[in-house]
CSV table of C-alpha atoms in Angstrom, one decimal:
chain,number,residue,atom,x,y,z
A,1,UNK,CA,125.8,95.6,106.6
A,2,UNK,CA,124.2,98.6,104.9
A,3,UNK,CA,124.0,102.1,106.6
A,4,UNK,CA,120.4,102.9,107.5
A,5,UNK,CA,119.1,106.5,107.4
A,6,UNK,CA,115.9,108.3,108.0
A,7,UNK,CA,114.3,110.0,104.9
A,8,UNK,CA,111.0,111.6,104.1
A,9,UNK,CA,108.3,109.5,102.4
A,10,UNK,CA,104.7,110.1,101.5
A,11,UNK,CA,101.9,107.4,102.1
A,12,UNK,CA,99.4,107.4,99.3
A,13,UNK,CA,95.8,106.0,99.0
A,14,UNK,CA,95.1,104.1,95.9
A,15,UNK,CA,91.7,104.0,94.2
A,16,UNK,CA,91.1,101.6,91.3
A,17,UNK,CA,88.4,102.2,88.7
A,18,UNK,CA,87.3,100.8,85.3
A,19,UNK,CA,85.5,102.6,82.5
A,20,UNK,CA,82.8,101.4,80.2
A,21,UNK,CA,85.4,99.9,77.8
A,22,UNK,CA,87.1,97.8,80.5
A,23,UNK,CA,90.1,100.0,80.7
A,24,UNK,CA,91.5,100.1,84.3
A,25,UNK,CA,92.9,103.1,85.9
A,26,UNK,CA,94.5,103.9,89.3
A,27,UNK,CA,94.1,107.2,91.2
A,28,UNK,CA,96.6,108.1,93.8
A,29,UNK,CA,96.2,110.7,96.6
A,30,UNK,CA,98.6,111.7,99.3
A,31,UNK,CA,97.3,110.5,102.8
A,32,UNK,CA,100.2,111.7,104.9
A,33,UNK,CA,103.9,112.4,105.1
A,34,UNK,CA,106.3,111.0,107.5
A,35,UNK,CA,110.0,109.8,108.0
A,36,UNK,CA,110.9,106.1,107.5
A,37,UNK,CA,114.2,104.3,108.3
A,38,UNK,CA,115.5,103.3,104.8
A,39,UNK,CA,117.7,100.3,104.5
A,40,UNK,CA,118.9,97.5,102.2
A,41,UNK,CA,118.3,99.3,98.9
A,42,UNK,CA,118.7,96.8,96.0
A,43,UNK,CA,118.7,97.5,92.2
A,44,UNK,CA,118.6,94.7,89.6
A,45,UNK,CA,118.3,94.4,86.0
A,46,UNK,CA,117.1,91.5,83.9
A,47,UNK,CA,117.9,91.5,80.1
A,48,UNK,CA,116.0,89.5,77.6
A,49,UNK,CA,116.5,89.4,73.8
A,50,UNK,CA,114.8,92.7,73.2
A,51,UNK,CA,114.4,94.5,76.6
A,52,UNK,CA,116.0,95.4,79.8
A,53,UNK,CA,113.7,95.3,82.9
A,54,UNK,CA,114.9,97.2,85.9
A,55,UNK,CA,113.5,96.2,89.3
A,56,UNK,CA,114.3,97.9,92.7
A,57,UNK,CA,113.7,96.8,96.3
A,58,UNK,CA,113.9,98.8,99.5
A,59,UNK,CA,113.1,98.2,103.2
A,60,UNK,CA,111.2,101.0,105.0
A,61,UNK,CA,110.7,100.9,108.8
A,62,UNK,CA,108.0,102.9,110.5
A,63,UNK,CA,106.8,103.2,114.0
A,64,UNK,CA,103.6,101.3,114.8
A,65,UNK,CA,100.6,103.7,114.8
A,66,UNK,CA,97.0,103.3,113.9
A,67,UNK,CA,97.7,104.6,110.3
A,68,UNK,CA,100.5,102.1,109.9
A,69,UNK,CA,98.2,99.3,111.1
A,70,UNK,CA,95.7,100.3,108.4
A,71,UNK,CA,98.4,100.0,105.8
A,72,UNK,CA,99.4,96.6,107.1
A,73,UNK,CA,95.8,95.3,106.9
A,74,UNK,CA,95.2,96.8,103.4
A,75,UNK,CA,98.6,96.7,101.6
A,76,UNK,CA,97.0,96.7,98.2
A,77,UNK,CA,95.2,100.1,98.8
A,78,UNK,CA,98.4,102.0,99.5
A,79,UNK,CA,101.8,103.1,97.8
A,80,UNK,CA,104.7,104.9,99.1
A,81,UNK,CA,106.5,107.9,97.4
A,82,UNK,CA,110.1,108.0,98.1
A,83,UNK,CA,112.8,110.0,96.2
A,84,UNK,CA,110.2,111.0,93.7
A,85,UNK,CA,109.1,107.4,92.7
A,86,UNK,CA,106.1,105.3,93.5
A,87,UNK,CA,106.8,102.1,95.5
A,88,UNK,CA,104.3,99.3,96.0
A,89,UNK,CA,104.3,97.2,99.2
A,90,UNK,CA,105.2,93.6,98.7
A,91,UNK,CA,105.8,92.5,102.4
A,92,UNK,CA,104.9,93.8,105.9
A,93,UNK,CA,106.8,92.5,108.9
A,94,UNK,CA,105.7,93.6,112.3
A,95,UNK,CA,108.1,93.4,115.2
A,96,UNK,CA,107.2,91.0,118.0
A,97,UNK,CA,106.7,93.9,120.4
A,98,UNK,CA,104.5,95.9,117.9
A,99,UNK,CA,106.8,98.9,118.1
A,100,UNK,CA,107.7,99.0,114.4
A,101,UNK,CA,106.7,97.7,111.1
A,102,UNK,CA,109.1,97.0,108.1
A,103,UNK,CA,107.7,97.3,104.7
A,104,UNK,CA,109.5,95.7,101.8
A,105,UNK,CA,108.6,97.8,98.7
A,106,UNK,CA,109.4,97.3,95.0
A,107,UNK,CA,109.4,99.5,92.0
A,108,UNK,CA,109.5,98.4,88.4
A,109,UNK,CA,110.7,100.7,85.7
A,110,UNK,CA,109.2,100.4,82.3
A,111,UNK,CA,111.1,98.0,79.9
A,112,UNK,CA,113.8,99.6,77.9
A,113,UNK,CA,114.9,98.4,74.4
A,114,UNK,CA,118.3,96.8,74.3
């Protein structure tokens, strides 16, 4: 069993746009900062013939608040900054008593030549 710890995170709002040429862009603004219980950090690498692809997973647990409920309802509109990296939410798991919410977040590093 891994050791869980509390660390500072920032919750970000995401805004998606598209220009006249069809290029998509994502704007990110900080919504609020808080502390989350961080656990089960997993790092992995997949190697193909030409590239290495790094992928990371982490579980972040937050107390259930109206802001967290908004994140649960609209996961695709939020990201989390932890340790200077942007993490996207892949799963939300609410506790049965609605006291906390666990977010499973992922981060993909760019492909690196082998």
